[in-house]
Amino acid sequence: MNGEVHTHLEKSIRPYIDLIDTLRSVGIQKDLALPTIAVIGDQSSGKSSVLEALSGVALPRGSGIVTRCPLELRLKKVPGVKWKAILTYNKKDTSVNSSGPIKASKLGSGKAAQLSHNEEKFEFADPSLVEKHVAEAQDELAGRGVGISDELITLEIMSPDVCDLTLIDLPGIARVPVEGQPEDIGKQIKRLIMKYIKKCETVNLVVVPCNTDIATTEALQMAQEVDPEGIRTIAILTKPDLIDKGTEKNILKIVNNEVIPLRKGYIMVKCRGQQQINDEIPLEEAAQMERDFFQNHDYFRCLLEENKATIKCLAVKLTQDLVEHIKKSLPQLNEQIKKQLWTVKRELKVCEDGPPDDLEGAKEFLIKTLNRFNEQIKSLLSGEQMAEKTMFAQLRAEFKKWNDRLNSTKTSFNNAKELSEKNRGRELLGFSNYRLFEKILQDHVAKLKDPAIDLLNAIKDIVIKQFTDVVSECFRNYHVLQNTVKDKINNIQLTQLEKAEERISEQFEMENRIYTQDPIFLKILSEITSKSFSEKELPVLDKQCSYRQMLEAYYEIVVQRMADQLPLMVTFYMLQETAQLLSTNVMKLLEKPDVHELLSENSDVSRRRKDLRARLKRMTAAEAAISNFFND
Ligand code: GDP
Ligand code: MG
């Protein structure tokens, strides 16, 4: 690379790459997608060889799946330093719940699980150690053997001889599982690859060997699937020295974007072959050999001039692409971080204030929590709640049903005559029989008892639902408290239900006595007969043929009485009294000795709080990094 040009380039690019590296260091990629270059390709397509040539470092190689975790390669050109590398990864989280069982032994590492910070970090100055450290990290994350893992390993390399670039190496696409691999390994790998390449923040670097049917490679197809217009896909054609003689022209067509057009185009590279590796040909020499190869190639020579060949050309292009990509994504990224920061803060508020650890503090917290609950119940009773359908709307609907039901039982008593025949006593024909009148009414009113109990139950259900909703909301994070109070509600409602049932039975017993105030009876009777009666005139109705109207009039009075009486009664027992009892009962919880037990939190809440706090930390750091970037 021309030193002058590159130094100039460096000044304008390094800050961008650094910014993204910083964001990734704080773990922000867990929350949103960062501009990235992801390297994908079939197994043995030459991914590692390309990365190796770019980084100047031997990466783990071999047959089968060698890359088993995403490996982030951060290449930093630092003039005048000795080669240095830092490898980091997050050990499996063994400390989610400090009281839970820690499966440290399962890791087989012998190291104790670190509680808060479980990042592993290795610094080394010997390039030949890269392979070993990466392999060990993979063993730790994906298990020894052949499995894969989504956990990211980061390898930062500082050297005067590398380009400024960060890219992520992904496991190669495998088709047939080898011994010891799960059947669906191919699927697992593809899922992992998809996770990276489907994000529009990722530039997909697709490695395809020249000596295969390029257009049908799986990697290229996957890239096409997620990026149909080829906007963010670059293809690298490897192994040009191994092509079938005679296919050169077809390959040139592909490189010239005539077959599968990619906006970012194709680059052909020649890396060290197995023989050259065995012969330990150094990378610089290999680079020279690559140049010679192209210069001496009858067909591919032209690619040199068009900047479509060699690793060096690839390095410059990738760096430019990445920076361009970062520049483009930055405003959006900034926006997203701000937005998420806001959401996290808000969500944290909801589960932030857990109970203090000391007894006094916890007690105070409990008092506050219970008071808030009682306030909520109060506002529920006052109908102030802002729910979609207030409790009273639901109650009223039930009361209306009850009223309709009552009205539907009104009848014209036209079987009165028949009944009087059946029940006629010893009286002579034509004499009135009050007992009979009474009996007809008693029977008819008694039929209302079942519907009355139905009403009671319906109201009970509504009230329980409303109260438990308040419980769930007020004590959302405290399952013990929640269950305790829910139990209380159920118990209170059960007793209240019994009381109300008794009261309703009494009411019906009372209704056995046929009674109403004379003026009321007169008034309704007048309405029904459309005549106005005075007390003195009333006896004209005391004939069997007029009983019908008297029955109707009295029943009308019963209906009116019951229409109000029952709702009043039911509301009194099931709502008012229940609420009162609940409030005092709930306060009695303060006498319980084990406040902490009562306030034990749902495990998912403490976990969530932990997650949110970690996110908040990441977001805050990210925001700071971006604002520093813009202010510098
Ligand atoms: P990966 O599985 O995609 O990482 O592929 P590797 O980088 O391990 O390459 C697979 C094999 O192809 C290795 O033996 C490499 O030496 C060889 N190879 C890679 N690139 C070239 C190339 O340009 N020419 C030749 N002849 N061999 C190559
Ligand atoms: Mg490889």
XYZ file of C-alpha atoms and ligand atoms in Angstrom:
661
model
C 0.000 0.000 0.000
C 1.302 3.406 -0.836
C 2.358 4.861 2.496
C 1.453 8.461 1.684
C -1.996 7.657 0.477
C -2.674 5.389 3.342
C -1.595 7.847 6.011
C -3.883 10.412 4.535
C -6.652 7.840 4.446
C -5.969 6.856 8.004
C -6.663 10.278 9.438
C -10.057 10.397 7.899
C -11.077 6.819 8.609
C -9.645 5.708 11.919
C -12.001 7.776 14.079
C -15.029 6.235 12.423
C -13.806 2.712 12.856
C -12.724 3.490 16.412
C -16.145 4.834 17.236
C -17.853 1.681 16.081
C -15.266 -0.450 17.890
C -15.951 1.501 21.068
C -19.664 1.024 20.684
C -19.144 -2.665 20.191
C -16.884 -2.788 23.249
C -19.623 -1.437 25.435
C -21.820 -4.188 24.028
C -24.244 -1.974 22.196
C -24.657 -4.574 19.455
C -26.882 -6.401 21.913
C -29.345 -3.547 21.589
C -28.964 -2.404 18.033
C -27.138 -3.278 14.876
C -23.735 -1.743 14.228
C -22.107 -1.203 10.864
C -20.078 -4.317 10.304
C -18.413 -6.369 7.659
C -19.351 -10.024 7.966
C -17.371 -12.660 6.150
C -19.345 -15.609 4.886
C -18.670 -18.492 2.597
C -18.750 -22.235 2.240
C -16.294 -24.315 4.170
C -12.845 -24.178 2.609
C -13.814 -21.366 0.297
C -10.820 -19.426 1.576
C -12.318 -17.163 4.268
C -9.544 -17.698 6.742
C -6.930 -17.299 4.033
C -8.382 -13.925 3.087
C -8.600 -12.753 6.689
C -5.124 -13.998 7.276
C -3.792 -12.072 4.329
C -5.615 -8.954 5.532
C -4.478 -9.264 9.124
C -1.106 -10.837 8.683
C -2.014 -13.346 11.327
C -2.468 -17.076 11.131
C -6.007 -17.906 12.197
C -7.100 -21.378 13.224
C -7.382 -23.578 10.202
C -8.035 -27.135 9.451
C -10.740 -29.171 7.897
C -14.317 -29.180 9.125
C -15.719 -26.252 11.070
C -12.827 -24.251 12.342
C -14.579 -21.001 13.009
C -17.203 -21.978 15.575
C -18.041 -18.598 17.048
C -18.344 -15.230 15.380
C -14.837 -13.803 15.514
C -14.524 -10.078 15.384
C -11.215 -9.089 13.922
C -10.250 -5.518 14.723
C -7.276 -4.525 12.709
C -5.557 -1.333 13.766
C -2.707 0.158 11.907
C -0.472 1.680 14.532
C 2.810 2.939 13.104
C 5.918 2.223 15.099
C 4.566 -0.303 17.567
C 5.432 -3.916 17.937
C 2.788 -6.397 16.978
C 0.298 -6.818 19.784
C -3.034 -8.571 20.149
C -5.832 -8.556 22.695
C -8.409 -11.278 22.722
C -11.625 -10.765 24.682
C -14.861 -12.588 25.104
C -17.623 -12.843 27.652
C -17.669 -16.052 29.534
C -20.982 -17.756 29.770
C -23.098 -15.997 32.316
C -22.989 -18.177 35.376
C -24.047 -15.506 37.782
C -27.512 -14.447 36.766
C -28.894 -15.213 40.142
C -26.279 -15.157 42.835
C -28.412 -17.301 45.098
C -29.027 -19.872 42.411
C -26.762 -22.803 41.739
C -23.608 -21.761 39.941
C -22.637 -24.221 37.311
C -18.982 -23.366 37.362
C -17.983 -26.971 37.316
C -19.775 -27.423 34.040
C -17.427 -25.039 32.385
C -14.621 -27.322 33.337
C -12.288 -24.383 33.458
C -11.508 -24.656 37.114
C -11.748 -20.894 37.393
C -14.331 -19.490 39.714
C -17.169 -17.694 38.011
C -16.702 -13.979 38.291
C -19.813 -12.454 39.649
C -20.295 -9.094 38.088
C -17.813 -8.882 35.306
C -17.268 -12.031 33.341
C -15.111 -10.762 30.544
C -12.052 -12.807 29.704
C -9.075 -10.926 28.339
C -5.725 -12.070 27.010
C -2.969 -9.820 25.799
C -0.074 -11.243 23.862
C 2.730 -10.150 21.575
C 3.407 -13.358 19.708
C 1.366 -13.771 16.502
C 1.770 -17.513 16.639
C -0.378 -17.594 19.791
C -3.475 -16.321 18.005
C -4.525 -19.746 16.872
C -4.251 -21.212 20.352
C -6.115 -18.401 22.106
C -8.941 -18.338 19.588
C -9.278 -22.098 19.768
C -9.424 -21.987 23.568
C -12.018 -19.247 23.571
C -14.110 -21.248 21.134
C -13.833 -24.331 23.297
C -15.034 -22.317 26.229
C -17.972 -20.769 24.411
C -19.069 -23.502 22.048
C -17.819 -26.471 24.008
C -14.966 -28.689 23.048
C -15.502 -30.407 19.755
C -17.617 -29.348 16.876
C -20.557 -27.307 18.161
C -21.084 -23.636 17.431
C -22.062 -20.632 19.536
C -23.460 -17.158 18.931
C -21.082 -15.557 21.421
C -18.663 -13.093 19.939
C -14.902 -13.403 20.325
C -12.991 -10.202 19.707
C -9.428 -10.197 18.489
C -7.807 -6.806 18.339
C -4.547 -6.609 16.475
C -2.314 -3.574 16.574
C 0.521 -3.448 14.143
C 2.117 -1.108 11.627
C 1.479 -3.665 8.907
C -2.288 -4.135 8.975
C -5.031 -2.104 7.399
C -7.637 -0.273 9.457
C -10.582 -2.541 9.417
C -12.983 -4.422 11.610
C -14.675 -7.506 10.298
C -16.462 -10.512 11.636
C -15.572 -14.016 10.577
C -18.464 -16.458 10.703
C -18.527 -20.243 10.616
C -18.366 -21.665 7.128
C -21.497 -23.092 5.601
C -21.404 -26.829 6.052
C -23.746 -29.271 4.482
C -22.980 -32.649 5.914
C -22.525 -33.046 9.648
C -19.319 -34.755 10.665
C -18.950 -37.197 13.517
C -20.225 -35.781 16.766
C -22.039 -32.872 15.165
C -25.732 -32.355 15.673
C -27.858 -33.338 12.685
C -28.967 -29.776 12.157
C -25.513 -28.213 12.251
C -26.037 -26.849 8.747
C -29.206 -25.132 9.873
C -27.553 -23.790 13.021
C -24.720 -22.272 11.040
C -27.067 -20.730 8.522
C -29.153 -19.255 11.317
C -26.062 -17.710 12.857
C -24.936 -16.339 9.504
C -28.406 -14.992 8.795
C -28.442 -13.205 12.121
C -25.551 -11.092 10.903
C -26.127 -10.704 7.208
C -29.812 -9.884 7.304
C -29.191 -6.634 9.136
C -28.941 -3.754 6.755
C -26.091 -2.417 8.869
C -23.903 -5.296 7.727
C -21.745 -5.299 4.630
C -21.684 -8.882 3.461
C -18.333 -10.121 2.304
C -19.036 -13.281 0.389
C -16.086 -15.526 -0.277
C -16.461 -17.766 -3.305
C -13.786 -19.948 -4.886
C -13.257 -19.460 -8.611
C -13.100 -23.176 -9.176
C -16.764 -23.720 -8.331
C -19.983 -22.797 -10.016
C -19.944 -19.284 -8.625
C -23.522 -18.320 -9.394
C -24.959 -21.227 -7.464
C -22.861 -20.981 -4.305
C -24.885 -21.143 -1.169
C -23.150 -18.131 0.390
C -23.889 -15.913 -2.564
C -27.466 -17.101 -2.579
C -27.878 -16.328 1.098
C -26.488 -12.851 0.510
C -28.852 -12.367 -2.415
C -31.737 -13.447 -0.285
C -31.123 -10.707 2.288
C -29.826 -8.141 -0.161
C -31.603 -8.801 -3.453
C -30.346 -5.635 -5.083
C -26.761 -6.290 -4.115
C -26.377 -2.956 -2.391
C -24.321 -4.156 0.531
C -22.720 -7.296 -0.802
C -19.104 -7.606 -1.945
C -17.960 -10.870 -3.456
C -14.399 -12.124 -3.199
C -13.301 -14.691 -5.688
C -10.557 -16.904 -4.326
C -8.305 -19.591 -5.708
C -7.956 -18.127 -9.201
C -4.894 -20.345 -9.621
C -7.011 -23.455 -9.352
C -9.614 -22.778 -12.029
C -10.465 -25.125 -14.799
C -8.709 -24.035 -17.929
C -11.294 -22.620 -20.289
C -13.559 -21.083 -17.667
C -11.560 -17.839 -17.462
C -13.881 -15.870 -19.718
C -16.939 -16.820 -17.732
C -15.209 -15.824 -14.544
C -14.240 -12.472 -16.035
C -17.883 -11.897 -16.876
C -18.761 -12.462 -13.256
C -16.036 -10.146 -11.981
C -17.226 -7.539 -14.428
C -20.646 -7.647 -12.815
C -22.359 -9.078 -15.837
C -23.844 -12.184 -14.242
C -24.975 -11.366 -10.722
C -24.724 -7.610 -10.445
C -23.483 -6.323 -7.101
C -23.329 -2.608 -6.453
C -20.061 -3.034 -4.567
C -18.730 -5.471 -7.104
C -16.226 -8.326 -7.120
C -12.578 -8.608 -6.191
C -10.348 -11.516 -7.055
C -7.587 -12.550 -4.674
C -5.034 -15.270 -4.598
C -3.989 -16.470 -1.203
C -1.474 -19.012 -0.061
C -2.367 -22.501 -1.109
C -1.852 -25.451 1.141
C 1.563 -26.116 -0.339
C 2.714 -22.563 0.307
C 1.500 -22.831 3.852
C 3.312 -26.058 4.339
C 6.399 -24.378 2.899
C 5.868 -21.568 5.395
C 5.966 -18.906 2.780
C 5.603 -15.603 4.668
C 2.642 -13.410 3.945
C 4.649 -10.545 2.416
C 6.207 -12.936 0.014
C 2.801 -14.383 -0.711
C 1.570 -10.875 -1.490
C 4.365 -10.419 -3.975
C 3.548 -13.788 -5.484
C -0.087 -12.740 -5.755
C 0.925 -9.651 -7.703
C 3.150 -11.690 -9.958
C 0.364 -14.164 -10.499
C -1.999 -11.523 -11.791
C 0.628 -9.717 -13.805
C 1.516 -12.915 -15.569
C -2.029 -14.105 -16.084
C -3.311 -13.914 -19.631
C -6.900 -13.288 -18.694
C -6.811 -11.740 -15.248
C -4.018 -9.238 -15.805
C -6.549 -6.570 -16.695
C -8.121 -6.828 -13.260
C -5.068 -5.243 -11.657
C -5.607 -1.995 -13.493
C -9.288 -2.008 -12.800
C -8.608 -2.381 -9.060
C -10.480 -5.650 -9.013
C -7.687 -7.885 -7.855
C -5.282 -8.514 -4.969
C -5.611 -8.508 -1.245
C -4.214 -4.984 -0.987
C -6.840 -3.672 -3.270
C -9.434 -5.514 -1.226
C -8.114 -3.990 1.987
C -8.351 -0.435 0.692
C -11.760 -1.022 -0.774
C -13.114 -2.635 2.361
C -11.871 0.131 4.571
C -13.417 2.758 2.358
C -16.636 0.843 2.134
C -16.827 0.355 5.852
C -16.220 3.995 6.623
C -18.683 5.114 4.022
C -21.131 2.717 5.534
C -20.481 3.998 9.032
C -20.891 7.600 7.951
C -24.186 6.761 6.412
C -25.488 4.893 9.450
C -24.281 7.312 12.077
C -27.215 9.710 12.295
C -29.646 6.853 12.510
C -27.505 5.113 15.090
C -27.387 8.223 17.193
C -31.136 8.522 16.987
C -31.676 4.906 17.973
C -29.390 5.173 20.961
C -31.176 8.262 22.212
C -34.531 6.589 21.788
C -33.490 3.405 23.526
C -31.869 5.306 26.338
C -35.156 6.983 26.955
C -37.140 3.738 26.886
C -34.691 1.988 29.169
C -34.874 4.777 31.684
C -38.622 4.660 31.643
C -38.790 0.892 31.936
C -36.279 0.944 34.706
C -38.431 3.314 36.671
C -41.187 0.729 36.748
C -39.047 -1.950 38.354
C -36.342 0.217 39.832
C -37.470 0.826 43.366
C -37.301 -2.555 44.976
C -37.604 -2.881 48.752
C -34.597 -1.838 50.832
C -32.646 -4.584 52.557
C -33.010 -3.392 56.142
C -36.128 -4.341 58.089
C -37.227 -0.805 58.915
C -36.816 0.303 55.346
C -38.639 -2.743 54.060
C -41.486 -2.107 56.474
C -41.799 1.465 55.356
C -41.740 0.274 51.791
C -44.501 -2.200 52.578
C -46.601 0.515 54.195
C -46.209 2.667 51.126
C -47.046 -0.201 48.835
C -50.132 -1.178 50.815
C -51.272 2.417 51.079
C -50.967 2.779 47.373
C -53.049 -0.329 46.964
C -55.755 1.031 49.224
C -55.727 4.296 47.336
C -56.241 2.372 44.130
C -59.143 0.432 45.610
C -60.632 3.683 46.792
C -60.391 5.232 43.384
C -61.852 2.072 41.915
C -64.839 2.480 44.224
C -65.248 6.108 43.403
C -65.387 5.221 39.735
C -62.387 7.400 38.984
C -60.382 4.719 37.334
C -59.464 5.299 33.735
C -59.960 1.758 32.555
C -61.565 1.132 29.217
C -64.792 0.019 30.804
C -65.193 1.121 34.349
C -66.333 -1.294 36.973
C -69.545 0.622 37.394
C -70.365 0.324 33.733
C -70.086 -3.429 34.135
C -72.159 -3.447 37.303
C -74.792 -1.287 35.716
C -75.022 -3.656 32.788
C -75.726 -6.507 35.200
C -78.291 -4.449 37.078
C -80.026 -3.636 33.845
C -80.157 -7.320 32.998
C -81.761 -7.907 36.375
C -84.325 -5.228 35.732
C -85.122 -6.658 32.320
C -85.443 -10.041 33.870
C -87.899 -8.703 36.435
C -89.945 -6.981 33.784
C -90.106 -10.135 31.758
C -91.794 -11.937 34.644
C -94.680 -9.530 34.716
C -97.782 -11.263 33.503
C -101.431 -10.490 33.117
C -102.343 -13.239 35.599
C -105.061 -14.428 33.218
C -104.857 -17.888 34.686
C -106.124 -16.415 37.952
C -109.578 -17.696 37.350
C -108.418 -21.207 36.724
C -106.220 -21.081 39.804
C -109.033 -19.884 41.944
C -111.146 -22.840 40.810
C -108.392 -25.211 41.753
C -107.731 -23.644 45.110
C -111.275 -22.847 46.054
C -111.988 -23.658 49.662
C -115.205 -24.109 51.518
C -116.629 -20.724 50.579
C -119.714 -20.418 48.549
C -119.430 -19.395 44.951
C -118.868 -15.691 44.511
C -117.095 -15.120 47.806
C -113.639 -13.698 47.703
C -110.665 -15.566 49.058
C -107.657 -13.449 50.151
C -105.599 -16.543 50.958
C -105.763 -17.475 47.310
C -104.711 -14.013 46.205
C -101.728 -14.245 48.527
C -100.712 -17.656 47.359
C -100.653 -16.727 43.692
C -98.376 -13.798 44.444
C -96.129 -15.717 46.804
C -95.539 -18.385 44.182
C -94.809 -15.868 41.526
C -92.376 -13.815 43.564
C -90.539 -16.905 44.788
C -89.513 -17.582 41.209
C -87.293 -14.502 41.377
C -84.969 -15.978 43.918
C -82.783 -17.920 41.505
C -82.225 -14.977 39.187
C -81.406 -12.890 42.253
C -78.669 -15.343 43.231
C -77.423 -15.285 39.640
C -77.144 -11.548 39.880
C -75.216 -11.843 43.101
C -72.718 -14.219 41.520
C -72.275 -12.102 38.447
C -71.478 -9.085 40.598
C -69.103 -11.121 42.712
C -67.188 -12.156 39.599
C -66.899 -8.605 38.354
C -65.713 -7.289 41.682
C -63.166 -10.056 42.174
C -61.788 -9.471 38.706
C -61.509 -5.737 39.311
C -59.887 -6.144 42.694
C -57.411 -8.743 41.537
C -56.503 -6.518 38.622
C -55.589 -3.834 41.102
C -53.584 -6.407 43.046
C -51.702 -7.509 39.954
C -50.882 -3.976 39.064
C -49.949 -2.734 42.518
C -47.931 -5.748 43.545
C -46.708 -6.655 40.079
C -43.198 -7.437 41.206
C -44.064 -9.234 44.434
C -45.604 -12.606 43.907
C -45.936 -13.495 47.599
C -47.735 -10.273 48.365
C -49.823 -10.727 45.292
C -50.956 -14.199 46.239
C -51.546 -13.279 49.847
C -53.810 -10.402 48.937
C -55.573 -12.372 46.241
C -56.303 -15.039 48.846
C -57.674 -12.378 51.123
C -59.944 -11.065 48.433
C -61.269 -14.523 47.734
C -61.842 -15.259 51.398
C -63.575 -11.988 52.043
C -65.740 -12.412 48.990
C -66.677 -15.897 50.107
C -67.893 -14.680 53.485
C -69.591 -11.716 51.915
C -71.258 -13.952 49.408
C -72.701 -16.078 52.193
C -73.923 -13.012 54.008
C -75.525 -11.607 50.908
C -77.137 -14.918 50.092
C -78.619 -15.028 53.553
C -79.822 -11.506 53.169
C -81.453 -12.333 49.839
C -83.168 -15.354 51.352
C -84.477 -13.159 54.118
C -85.732 -10.706 51.596
C -87.671 -13.442 49.860
C -89.045 -14.666 53.145
C -90.216 -11.175 53.832
C -91.797 -11.019 50.439
C -94.008 -13.887 51.574
C -95.889 -11.305 53.507
C -97.803 -9.479 50.901
C -97.397 -5.864 51.833
C -97.354 -2.412 50.426
C -98.427 1.015 51.596
C -102.040 1.746 50.729
C -101.306 4.941 48.793
C -98.738 3.094 46.692
C -101.179 0.304 45.936
C -103.841 2.767 44.990
C -101.545 4.700 42.770
C -100.361 1.665 40.773
C -103.852 0.218 40.602
C -105.109 3.448 39.145
C -102.326 3.407 36.592
C -103.128 -0.152 35.565
C -106.865 0.265 35.299
C -106.620 3.823 33.977
C -109.246 4.790 36.510
C -108.708 6.773 39.579
C -109.859 5.137 42.736
C -110.327 6.429 46.186
C -110.068 4.146 49.162
C -113.838 4.084 49.473
C -114.388 2.944 45.942
C -111.899 0.161 46.166
C -114.307 -2.604 47.217
C -115.733 -2.588 43.689
C -112.651 -4.487 42.737
C -113.113 -7.116 45.390
C -114.562 -9.549 42.967
C -112.904 -12.544 41.554
C -113.159 -11.130 38.058
C -111.095 -8.114 39.082
C -108.399 -9.954 40.991
C -106.325 -9.979 37.887
C -105.771 -6.233 38.015
C -105.057 -6.290 41.736
C -102.490 -9.038 41.237
C -100.866 -7.129 38.423
C -100.737 -3.982 40.469
C -99.155 -5.659 43.438
C -96.630 -7.522 41.338
C -95.660 -4.270 39.684
C -94.873 -2.939 43.135
C -92.786 -5.991 43.924
C -90.841 -5.579 40.689
C -90.114 -1.957 41.421
C -89.051 -2.786 44.932
C -86.750 -5.593 43.868
C -85.298 -3.705 40.935
C -83.626 -1.331 43.376
C -83.388 -3.445 46.477
C -81.222 -6.202 45.060
C -78.595 -3.993 43.425
C -78.353 -1.953 46.613
C -77.951 -5.037 48.706
C -75.487 -6.753 46.442
C -73.374 -3.647 46.011
C -73.343 -3.104 49.723
C -72.085 -6.558 50.591
C -69.985 -7.403 47.625
C -68.371 -4.071 46.940
C -68.551 -1.603 49.778
C -68.120 -3.962 52.672
C -65.617 -6.043 50.789
C -63.485 -3.008 50.033
C -63.584 -1.904 53.653
C -62.701 -5.324 54.949
C -59.939 -5.658 52.398
C -58.398 -2.339 53.346
C -58.229 -3.152 57.034
C -57.192 -6.701 56.357
C -54.394 -5.684 54.051
C -53.030 -3.305 56.670
C -52.850 -6.190 59.080
C -50.111 -7.578 56.867
C -47.861 -5.045 58.543
C -48.038 -7.113 61.700
C -46.505 -10.065 59.914
C -43.023 -10.748 61.141
C -41.485 -11.627 57.830
C -41.662 -8.483 55.792
C -38.894 -9.585 53.459
C -40.683 -12.803 52.669
C -43.786 -10.824 51.827
C -41.782 -8.554 49.586
C -39.789 -11.218 47.808
C -39.565 -10.277 44.206
C -40.371 -12.269 41.146
C -37.115 -13.634 39.852
C -37.809 -12.224 36.426
C -38.123 -8.769 37.906
C -34.732 -8.785 39.530
C -33.334 -10.286 36.372
C -35.088 -7.682 34.303
C -33.826 -4.913 36.516
C -30.340 -6.296 36.125
C -30.715 -6.460 32.356
C -32.114 -2.974 32.188
C -29.332 -1.578 34.339
C -26.762 -3.226 32.096
C -28.523 -1.795 29.083
C -28.643 1.619 30.640
C -24.919 1.441 31.233
C -24.280 0.422 27.640
C -26.557 3.087 26.257
C -25.055 5.817 28.387
C -21.555 4.828 27.349
C -22.624 4.705 23.725
C -24.231 8.094 23.910
C -21.094 9.519 25.456
C -18.924 7.923 22.770
C -21.006 9.399 19.997
C -21.198 12.828 21.516
C -17.407 12.785 22.032
C -17.005 11.820 18.424
C -19.024 14.732 17.189
C -17.431 17.196 19.561
C -13.818 16.280 18.810
P -12.129 -21.482 4.948
O -12.615 -22.803 5.403
O -13.137 -20.785 4.119
O -11.595 -20.637 6.032
O -10.937 -21.767 3.904
P -9.403 -21.706 4.159
O -8.937 -20.302 4.145
O -9.002 -22.553 5.288
O -8.913 -22.320 2.768
C -9.134 -23.670 2.411
C -7.977 -24.168 1.598
O -7.868 -23.466 0.409
C -6.657 -23.989 2.334
O -5.893 -25.122 2.144
C -6.034 -22.820 1.631
O -4.635 -22.871 1.637
C -6.568 -22.944 0.251
N -6.616 -21.678 -0.438
C -7.231 -20.561 -0.022
N -7.097 -19.595 -0.933
C -6.390 -20.103 -1.923
C -5.917 -19.595 -3.171
O -6.144 -18.434 -3.553
N -5.218 -20.447 -3.958
C -4.958 -21.727 -3.589
N -4.287 -22.492 -4.409
N -5.395 -22.239 -2.454
C -6.093 -21.436 -1.620
Mg -11.722 -20.985 8.103
